[in-house]
């Protein structure tokens, strides 16, 4: 508890030093912080979670200024697609070598606060008997785990999807926590159908499943990342994307409250509000930011400490520029850290620098540090474009009907 109070005091001091930070709000002195914690844990919507203090501290640590999440949770099939693009065979040895490249990057913790892993990587061992994740731990990077088991067609809809994996989730979460994981991720997918948007069935399924997952995670000590991803597929305009983003996220928080989830111990991982991939009108980063922030202001409670955006098929540079735009002055009240949880937009150039060769490890790690620093600066609204020409920064990562 005292560590949590101290964390809030440090945050308050940082706010006083940098009042222009868009998501910064004073936390008060130790007595105020103690009263706040009591109020949080005794709230009418919140059961007295065994892990409440730890959940809140973890969520705030991941949301620290200048930091974000490395999403390295690709399934075996998906990492195989990545490897195919650089001419690398998809086998356990190569998967281990690549994930160890990430884990052993010196200085990674400067801009990466958490890493999301696939189960194989979380428990992976090296030839000397050490664990692959030891490198992340050394850098102070908090371990996270992908816990959903993929999407399936949602019956009664026009090709919409639901996410599976609730059945044994409590047992798996317990195992992951005991090993050292402290947060989890569950991806739900929402499609904007032409002319009508997502069905009420799909929205309700997404919200309910994410809320059940979140409650189970917290009951076992893991901070849940709530991820209702609205795909870029389609020709819809920016206003349409904003409308449905707001509606879907609002439905999720209604369901989270119903399940008694401790919002202060959660994170949100939404899409940025962008026009559809086939939309003829291309909007500016400032327009994306205004639409995104407005949708969030109307749907996300102040209690949530951090919003960690997915890149959703944007190029590395576009994702960084749009994140930077979200943290510029003039967009109104933003009580959350608006930061990143990027997979493709952090790793595309890293993979192409590596190409499966030991002699390229240093160059690939340098690329990872560059993109992490760029996004850390974007979280502070201070990115100046210095990484724009590095590697494959300008190449789109969009894949229609993306699944992993």
Short mmCIF file of C-alpha atoms in Angstrom, two decimals:
data_model
loop_
_atom_site.label_atom_id
_atom_site.label_comp_id
_atom_site.label_asym_id
_atom_site.label_seq_id
_atom_site.Cartn_x
_atom_site.Cartn_y
_atom_site.Cartn_z
CA UNK A 1 0.00 0.00 0.00
CA UNK A 2 2.74 2.45 0.95
CA UNK A 3 4.43 1.76 -2.40
CA UNK A 4 1.20 2.67 -4.18
CA UNK A 5 0.81 5.88 -2.19
CA UNK A 6 4.42 6.77 -2.96
CA UNK A 7 3.78 6.11 -6.65
CA UNK A 8 0.91 8.59 -6.63
CA UNK A 9 3.03 11.16 -4.76
CA UNK A 10 5.79 10.84 -7.35
CA UNK A 11 3.22 11.27 -10.11
CA UNK A 12 1.86 14.38 -8.42
CA UNK A 13 5.37 15.84 -8.22
CA UNK A 14 5.97 15.09 -11.91
CA UNK A 15 2.71 16.82 -12.79
CA UNK A 16 3.75 19.95 -10.92
CA UNK A 17 6.99 19.98 -12.88
CA UNK A 18 5.31 19.36 -16.27
CA UNK A 19 1.77 20.80 -16.12
CA UNK A 20 1.40 20.73 -19.91
CA UNK A 21 1.16 16.90 -19.97
CA UNK A 22 -2.34 16.35 -21.43
CA UNK A 23 -3.32 13.45 -19.20
CA UNK A 24 -1.75 14.69 -15.97
CA UNK A 25 -3.88 15.37 -12.89
CA UNK A 26 -2.58 15.96 -9.36
CA UNK A 27 -2.94 12.99 -7.01
CA UNK A 28 -2.52 14.92 -3.73
CA UNK A 29 -0.55 14.06 -0.61
CA UNK A 30 -0.23 10.67 1.13
CA UNK A 31 -3.36 11.15 3.24
CA UNK A 32 -5.42 12.02 0.17
CA UNK A 33 -4.01 9.02 -1.70
CA UNK A 34 -4.91 6.74 1.20
CA UNK A 35 -8.49 8.05 1.26
CA UNK A 36 -8.74 7.57 -2.49
CA UNK A 37 -7.58 3.96 -2.27
CA UNK A 38 -10.16 3.26 0.42
CA UNK A 39 -12.87 4.76 -1.76
CA UNK A 40 -11.77 2.76 -4.78
CA UNK A 41 -11.70 -0.57 -2.98
CA UNK A 42 -15.05 -0.03 -1.20
CA UNK A 43 -16.94 1.32 -4.18
CA UNK A 44 -20.49 0.14 -4.69
CA UNK A 45 -19.62 -1.38 -8.07
CA UNK A 46 -16.40 -3.01 -6.89
CA UNK A 47 -15.90 -6.14 -4.85
CA UNK A 48 -12.94 -5.98 -2.47
CA UNK A 49 -10.41 -7.62 -4.74
CA UNK A 50 -7.61 -9.54 -3.07
CA UNK A 51 -5.18 -7.96 -5.53
CA UNK A 52 -6.66 -4.44 -5.68
CA UNK A 53 -3.57 -2.50 -4.64
CA UNK A 54 -1.28 -4.50 -6.91
CA UNK A 55 -3.64 -4.18 -9.87
CA UNK A 56 -3.80 -0.41 -9.51
CA UNK A 57 -0.02 -0.11 -9.11
CA UNK A 58 0.62 -2.31 -12.17
CA UNK A 59 -1.83 -0.41 -14.39
CA UNK A 60 -0.23 2.90 -13.39
CA UNK A 61 3.30 1.57 -13.93
CA UNK A 62 2.43 0.45 -17.46
CA UNK A 63 0.94 3.90 -18.11
CA UNK A 64 4.07 5.76 -16.98
CA UNK A 65 4.87 8.90 -19.04
CA UNK A 66 7.07 8.24 -22.07
CA UNK A 67 6.43 4.51 -22.05
CA UNK A 68 4.16 1.95 -23.70
CA UNK A 69 3.73 -1.72 -24.52
CA UNK A 70 5.56 -3.98 -26.95
CA UNK A 71 2.97 -6.43 -28.28
CA UNK A 72 4.98 -9.55 -29.13
CA UNK A 73 2.13 -12.03 -28.70
CA UNK A 74 1.87 -13.36 -32.24
CA UNK A 75 0.64 -16.94 -32.43
CA UNK A 76 2.82 -19.60 -34.03
CA UNK A 77 0.89 -19.21 -37.27
CA UNK A 78 1.11 -15.44 -37.34
CA UNK A 79 4.82 -15.25 -36.56
CA UNK A 80 5.23 -17.75 -39.38
CA UNK A 81 3.75 -15.20 -41.78
CA UNK A 82 6.15 -12.57 -40.48
CA UNK A 83 9.10 -14.93 -40.91
CA UNK A 84 8.04 -15.88 -44.42
CA UNK A 85 8.32 -12.24 -45.42
CA UNK A 86 12.02 -12.21 -44.46
CA UNK A 87 12.86 -15.73 -45.63
CA UNK A 88 13.11 -17.34 -42.18
CA UNK A 89 11.75 -20.80 -41.39
CA UNK A 90 9.03 -20.92 -38.75
CA UNK A 91 10.43 -23.31 -36.16
CA UNK A 92 10.86 -23.12 -32.40
CA UNK A 93 14.57 -22.33 -32.61
CA UNK A 94 13.97 -19.29 -34.81
CA UNK A 95 11.00 -18.11 -32.77
CA UNK A 96 13.11 -18.35 -29.63
CA UNK A 97 16.01 -16.52 -31.27
CA UNK A 98 13.80 -13.66 -32.40
CA UNK A 99 11.95 -13.25 -29.10
CA UNK A 100 15.28 -13.40 -27.24
CA UNK A 101 16.52 -10.60 -29.53
CA UNK A 102 13.65 -8.50 -28.20
CA UNK A 103 14.09 -9.55 -24.57
CA UNK A 104 17.84 -8.95 -24.51
CA UNK A 105 17.76 -5.46 -26.03
CA UNK A 106 19.83 -3.20 -23.73
CA UNK A 107 17.92 -0.13 -22.60
CA UNK A 108 14.52 -1.42 -23.72
CA UNK A 109 12.94 -0.45 -20.41
CA UNK A 110 13.50 3.25 -21.05
CA UNK A 111 10.44 3.44 -23.31
CA UNK A 112 8.81 0.01 -22.94
CA UNK A 113 6.91 -0.56 -19.69
CA UNK A 114 5.28 -3.87 -20.58
CA UNK A 115 5.48 -6.70 -23.09
CA UNK A 116 2.64 -8.97 -24.22
CA UNK A 117 3.76 -12.52 -24.95
CA UNK A 118 2.36 -15.69 -26.46
CA UNK A 119 2.39 -18.61 -24.03
CA UNK A 120 5.29 -20.33 -25.79
CA UNK A 121 7.51 -17.29 -25.20
CA UNK A 122 6.45 -16.73 -21.59
CA UNK A 123 7.68 -20.18 -20.54
CA UNK A 124 10.49 -20.53 -23.10
CA UNK A 125 13.92 -21.56 -21.78
CA UNK A 126 17.36 -20.87 -23.23
CA UNK A 127 20.24 -23.29 -23.69
CA UNK A 128 21.77 -22.30 -20.33
CA UNK A 129 18.53 -23.08 -18.48
CA UNK A 130 17.52 -19.46 -17.98
CA UNK A 131 14.13 -18.16 -19.10
CA UNK A 132 13.75 -16.07 -22.23
CA UNK A 133 11.80 -13.45 -20.26
CA UNK A 134 14.67 -12.85 -17.85
CA UNK A 135 15.94 -10.15 -20.19
CA UNK A 136 12.65 -8.27 -19.99
CA UNK A 137 12.69 -8.54 -16.20
CA UNK A 138 16.23 -7.18 -16.06
CA UNK A 139 15.03 -4.08 -17.90
CA UNK A 140 12.07 -3.66 -15.55
CA UNK A 141 9.58 -4.53 -18.29
CA UNK A 142 6.34 -5.95 -16.86
CA UNK A 143 5.32 -9.32 -18.31
CA UNK A 144 1.93 -9.69 -19.99
CA UNK A 145 0.24 -12.64 -21.66
CA UNK A 146 -2.27 -13.09 -24.49
CA UNK A 147 -5.08 -15.21 -23.04
CA UNK A 148 -7.76 -15.35 -25.74
CA UNK A 149 -7.89 -18.34 -28.10
CA UNK A 150 -8.75 -16.57 -31.31
CA UNK A 151 -11.92 -15.59 -33.13
CA UNK A 152 -14.74 -17.64 -34.63
CA UNK A 153 -17.78 -16.68 -36.76
CA UNK A 154 -20.64 -15.32 -34.65
CA UNK A 155 -23.80 -17.22 -35.63
CA UNK A 156 -26.70 -15.12 -36.82
CA UNK A 157 -24.54 -12.30 -38.15
CA UNK A 158 -23.14 -11.20 -41.48
CA UNK A 159 -19.60 -12.54 -41.01
CA UNK A 160 -19.02 -10.92 -37.63
CA UNK A 161 -16.81 -12.60 -35.04
CA UNK A 162 -16.61 -13.54 -31.39
CA UNK A 163 -13.54 -14.41 -29.32
CA UNK A 164 -13.19 -17.72 -27.49
CA UNK A 165 -11.17 -18.75 -24.44
CA UNK A 166 -13.24 -18.18 -21.30
CA UNK A 167 -13.71 -21.83 -20.31
CA UNK A 168 -10.45 -22.46 -18.45
CA UNK A 169 -9.30 -18.85 -18.20
CA UNK A 170 -9.24 -18.80 -14.39
CA UNK A 171 -6.83 -21.75 -14.29
CA UNK A 172 -4.56 -20.27 -16.93
CA UNK A 173 -4.51 -16.85 -15.28
CA UNK A 174 -3.50 -18.42 -11.98
CA UNK A 175 -0.63 -20.23 -13.72
CA UNK A 176 0.54 -17.09 -15.51
CA UNK A 177 0.46 -15.01 -12.32
CA UNK A 178 2.47 -17.62 -10.41
CA UNK A 179 5.10 -17.51 -13.16
CA UNK A 180 5.41 -13.73 -12.97
CA UNK A 181 2.95 -12.26 -15.47
CA UNK A 182 1.09 -9.24 -14.15
CA UNK A 183 -1.25 -8.24 -16.98
CA UNK A 184 -3.21 -9.90 -19.76
CA UNK A 185 -4.63 -9.12 -23.17
CA UNK A 186 -7.80 -10.34 -24.90
CA UNK A 187 -8.58 -9.17 -28.43
CA UNK A 188 -12.16 -8.76 -29.58
CA UNK A 189 -12.85 -7.82 -33.20
CA UNK A 190 -15.64 -5.57 -34.45
CA UNK A 191 -16.50 -4.94 -38.10
CA UNK A 192 -18.23 -1.87 -39.49
CA UNK A 193 -20.57 -3.49 -42.00
CA UNK A 194 -21.30 -1.36 -45.10
CA UNK A 195 -24.29 0.89 -44.59
CA UNK A 196 -25.21 -0.44 -41.14
CA UNK A 197 -22.20 -0.79 -38.86
CA UNK A 198 -21.72 -3.55 -36.27
CA UNK A 199 -24.81 -5.53 -35.27
CA UNK A 200 -26.27 -5.16 -31.77
CA UNK A 201 -25.51 -8.87 -31.32
CA UNK A 202 -21.80 -8.37 -32.07
CA UNK A 203 -21.49 -5.33 -29.80
CA UNK A 204 -23.20 -7.10 -26.90
CA UNK A 205 -21.07 -10.23 -27.39
CA UNK A 206 -17.88 -8.17 -27.50
CA UNK A 207 -18.75 -6.17 -24.38
CA UNK A 208 -19.93 -9.15 -22.33
CA UNK A 209 -16.96 -11.37 -23.21
CA UNK A 210 -14.41 -8.65 -22.51
CA UNK A 211 -16.05 -7.94 -19.15
CA UNK A 212 -16.08 -11.60 -18.14
CA UNK A 213 -12.42 -11.93 -19.15
CA UNK A 214 -11.52 -8.78 -17.20
CA UNK A 215 -13.23 -9.96 -14.02
CA UNK A 216 -11.55 -13.38 -14.19
CA UNK A 217 -8.14 -11.77 -14.75
CA UNK A 218 -8.49 -9.45 -11.76
CA UNK A 219 -9.67 -12.32 -9.57
CA UNK A 220 -6.30 -13.95 -10.29
CA UNK A 221 -4.05 -10.90 -10.00
CA UNK A 222 -3.70 -9.86 -13.65
CA UNK A 223 -4.47 -6.38 -14.97
CA UNK A 224 -6.80 -6.91 -17.96
CA UNK A 225 -6.21 -4.98 -21.15
CA UNK A 226 -9.66 -4.47 -22.66
CA UNK A 227 -9.28 -4.57 -26.46
CA UNK A 228 -12.38 -3.97 -28.61
CA UNK A 229 -10.69 -3.50 -31.99
CA UNK A 230 -12.76 -1.95 -34.75
CA UNK A 231 -11.12 -3.10 -37.94
CA UNK A 232 -10.02 -0.68 -40.67
CA UNK A 233 -11.77 -2.86 -43.28
CA UNK A 234 -14.28 -0.94 -45.41
CA UNK A 235 -14.88 2.39 -47.11
CA UNK A 236 -16.50 4.20 -44.18
CA UNK A 237 -15.54 7.79 -43.41
CA UNK A 238 -14.01 9.21 -40.24
CA UNK A 239 -17.34 10.27 -38.69
CA UNK A 240 -18.68 6.73 -39.06
CA UNK A 241 -15.58 5.29 -37.38
CA UNK A 242 -15.95 7.79 -34.54
CA UNK A 243 -19.63 6.94 -34.03
CA UNK A 244 -19.06 3.20 -33.74
CA UNK A 245 -15.90 3.48 -31.68
CA UNK A 246 -17.80 5.52 -29.12
CA UNK A 247 -20.76 3.12 -29.06
CA UNK A 248 -18.64 -0.02 -28.75
CA UNK A 249 -16.40 1.35 -25.99
CA UNK A 250 -19.39 2.69 -24.05
CA UNK A 251 -21.01 -0.75 -24.23
CA UNK A 252 -17.81 -2.32 -22.91
CA UNK A 253 -17.71 -0.07 -19.83
CA UNK A 254 -21.36 -0.72 -19.11
CA UNK A 255 -20.57 -4.45 -19.10
CA UNK A 256 -17.41 -3.97 -17.04
CA UNK A 257 -19.40 -2.19 -14.34
CA UNK A 258 -21.99 -4.95 -14.38
CA UNK A 259 -19.25 -7.52 -13.76
CA UNK A 260 -17.83 -5.48 -10.86
CA UNK A 261 -14.47 -4.87 -12.53
CA UNK A 262 -12.05 -2.53 -10.74
CA UNK A 263 -11.60 0.11 -13.45
CA UNK A 264 -8.52 1.62 -11.76
CA UNK A 265 -6.81 -1.75 -12.30
CA UNK A 266 -7.53 -2.01 -16.03
CA UNK A 267 -6.21 -0.62 -19.30
CA UNK A 268 -8.03 0.03 -22.57
CA UNK A 269 -6.54 -0.96 -25.93
CA UNK A 270 -8.73 0.54 -28.65
CA UNK A 271 -8.22 1.37 -32.27
CA UNK A 272 -7.42 4.94 -33.14
CA UNK A 273 -10.40 6.46 -34.94
CA UNK A 274 -9.41 6.24 -38.60
CA UNK A 275 -11.29 6.17 -41.87
CA UNK A 276 -11.76 2.78 -43.53
CA UNK A 277 -8.88 1.41 -45.57
CA UNK A 278 -10.91 1.86 -48.79
CA UNK A 279 -12.24 5.33 -47.99
CA UNK A 280 -11.48 7.78 -50.81
CA UNK A 281 -11.01 10.67 -48.39
CA UNK A 282 -7.76 10.63 -46.43
CA UNK A 283 -7.84 12.61 -43.20
CA UNK A 284 -5.00 14.39 -41.38
CA UNK A 285 -3.43 13.25 -38.09
CA UNK A 286 -5.10 16.26 -36.43
CA UNK A 287 -8.50 15.06 -37.66
CA UNK A 288 -7.78 11.52 -36.46
CA UNK A 289 -6.80 12.90 -33.06
CA UNK A 290 -9.90 15.07 -32.69
CA UNK A 291 -12.21 12.18 -33.62
CA UNK A 292 -10.39 9.72 -31.36
CA UNK A 293 -10.22 11.94 -28.30
CA UNK A 294 -13.86 12.97 -28.66
CA UNK A 295 -14.98 9.34 -28.82
CA UNK A 296 -12.92 8.52 -25.73
CA UNK A 297 -14.11 11.56 -23.76
CA UNK A 298 -17.68 10.40 -24.33
CA UNK A 299 -17.13 6.75 -23.39
CA UNK A 300 -14.11 6.07 -21.15
CA UNK A 301 -14.33 6.69 -17.37
CA UNK A 302 -11.74 8.91 -15.72
CA UNK A 303 -10.90 5.99 -13.41
CA UNK A 304 -9.04 4.17 -16.19
CA UNK A 305 -5.33 5.06 -15.90
CA UNK A 306 -4.15 4.35 -19.41
CA UNK A 307 -5.28 3.93 -23.01
CA UNK A 308 -2.76 1.87 -24.97
CA UNK A 309 -3.64 2.12 -28.66
CA UNK A 310 -3.21 -0.68 -31.16
CA UNK A 311 -1.68 0.26 -34.51
CA UNK A 312 -4.29 -1.59 -36.55
CA UNK A 313 -2.41 -1.91 -39.83
CA UNK A 314 -0.93 1.60 -39.97
CA UNK A 315 2.67 2.00 -41.05
CA UNK A 316 5.16 2.42 -38.23
CA UNK A 317 5.50 6.12 -38.91
CA UNK A 318 1.78 6.80 -39.36
CA UNK A 319 1.03 5.10 -36.04
CA UNK A 320 3.65 7.23 -34.29
CA UNK A 321 2.50 10.48 -35.93
CA UNK A 322 -1.14 9.79 -35.04
CA UNK A 323 -0.17 8.97 -31.45
CA UNK A 324 1.79 12.21 -31.27
CA UNK A 325 -1.25 14.12 -32.54
CA UNK A 326 -3.38 12.62 -29.76
CA UNK A 327 -1.09 14.24 -27.20
CA UNK A 328 -1.10 17.77 -28.58
CA UNK A 329 -2.71 20.75 -26.77
CA UNK A 330 -6.20 21.90 -27.64
CA UNK A 331 -8.08 18.58 -27.58
CA UNK A 332 -9.72 19.05 -24.21
CA UNK A 333 -9.51 17.10 -20.99
CA UNK A 334 -7.55 13.84 -21.24
CA UNK A 335 -7.16 12.24 -17.80
CA UNK A 336 -5.55 9.10 -19.18
CA UNK A 337 -2.09 8.35 -20.52
CA UNK A 338 -2.62 8.05 -24.28
CA UNK A 339 0.14 5.67 -25.29
CA UNK A 340 0.94 2.63 -27.43
CA UNK A 341 0.59 -1.12 -27.46
CA UNK A 342 2.04 -1.76 -30.88
CA UNK A 343 2.98 -5.05 -32.50
CA UNK A 344 3.45 -4.63 -36.24
CA UNK A 345 4.20 -0.90 -35.84
CA UNK A 346 7.12 -1.69 -33.52
CA UNK A 347 8.46 -4.81 -35.16
CA UNK A 348 8.22 -4.58 -38.96
CA UNK A 349 11.55 -2.81 -39.40
CA UNK A 350 13.09 -4.91 -36.62
CA UNK A 351 12.29 -8.14 -38.45
CA UNK A 352 13.60 -6.81 -41.74
CA UNK A 353 16.83 -5.69 -40.09
CA UNK A 354 17.28 -9.10 -38.44
CA UNK A 355 16.45 -11.52 -41.31
CA UNK A 356 17.23 -14.46 -39.04
CA UNK A 357 20.99 -13.76 -38.94
CA UNK A 358 23.03 -13.54 -35.75
CA UNK A 359 25.25 -10.82 -37.18
CA UNK A 360 22.16 -8.61 -37.59
CA UNK A 361 20.96 -8.80 -33.99
CA UNK A 362 22.56 -5.51 -32.93
CA UNK A 363 21.11 -3.63 -35.91
CA UNK A 364 17.66 -5.08 -35.21
CA UNK A 365 17.86 -4.11 -31.55
CA UNK A 366 18.91 -0.59 -32.47
CA UNK A 367 15.86 -0.39 -34.72
CA UNK A 368 13.61 -1.55 -31.89
CA UNK A 369 15.05 1.09 -29.57
CA UNK A 370 14.55 3.78 -32.21
CA UNK A 371 10.88 2.96 -32.73
CA UNK A 372 10.29 2.58 -28.98
CA UNK A 373 11.86 6.01 -28.37
CA UNK A 374 9.78 7.56 -31.16
CA UNK A 375 6.57 6.25 -29.62
CA UNK A 376 7.65 7.19 -26.11
CA UNK A 377 8.16 10.74 -27.35
CA UNK A 378 4.78 10.60 -29.12
CA UNK A 379 3.14 9.69 -25.80
CA UNK A 380 4.51 13.00 -24.51
CA UNK A 381 3.50 14.87 -27.68
CA UNK A 382 7.16 15.53 -28.48
CA UNK A 383 7.90 13.35 -31.53
CA UNK A 384 9.68 15.36 -34.25
CA UNK A 385 9.84 12.83 -37.10
CA UNK A 386 13.43 11.69 -36.59
CA UNK A 387 12.56 8.01 -37.26
CA UNK A 388 10.56 8.62 -40.44
CA UNK A 389 13.18 7.31 -42.86
CA UNK A 390 14.48 4.38 -40.83
CA UNK A 391 13.84 0.86 -42.07
CA UNK A 392 10.32 0.21 -43.33
CA UNK A 393 8.73 3.05 -41.36
CA UNK A 394 6.58 4.20 -44.27
CA UNK A 395 5.27 0.79 -45.36
CA UNK A 396 1.69 -0.12 -44.48
CA UNK A 397 1.12 -3.16 -42.25
CA UNK A 398 -2.58 -3.39 -43.12
CA UNK A 399 -4.06 -6.85 -43.66
CA UNK A 400 -7.77 -7.23 -44.43
CA UNK A 401 -9.70 -9.34 -41.88
CA UNK A 402 -6.55 -9.40 -39.75
CA UNK A 403 -6.34 -12.32 -37.32
CA UNK A 404 -3.52 -13.66 -35.19
#
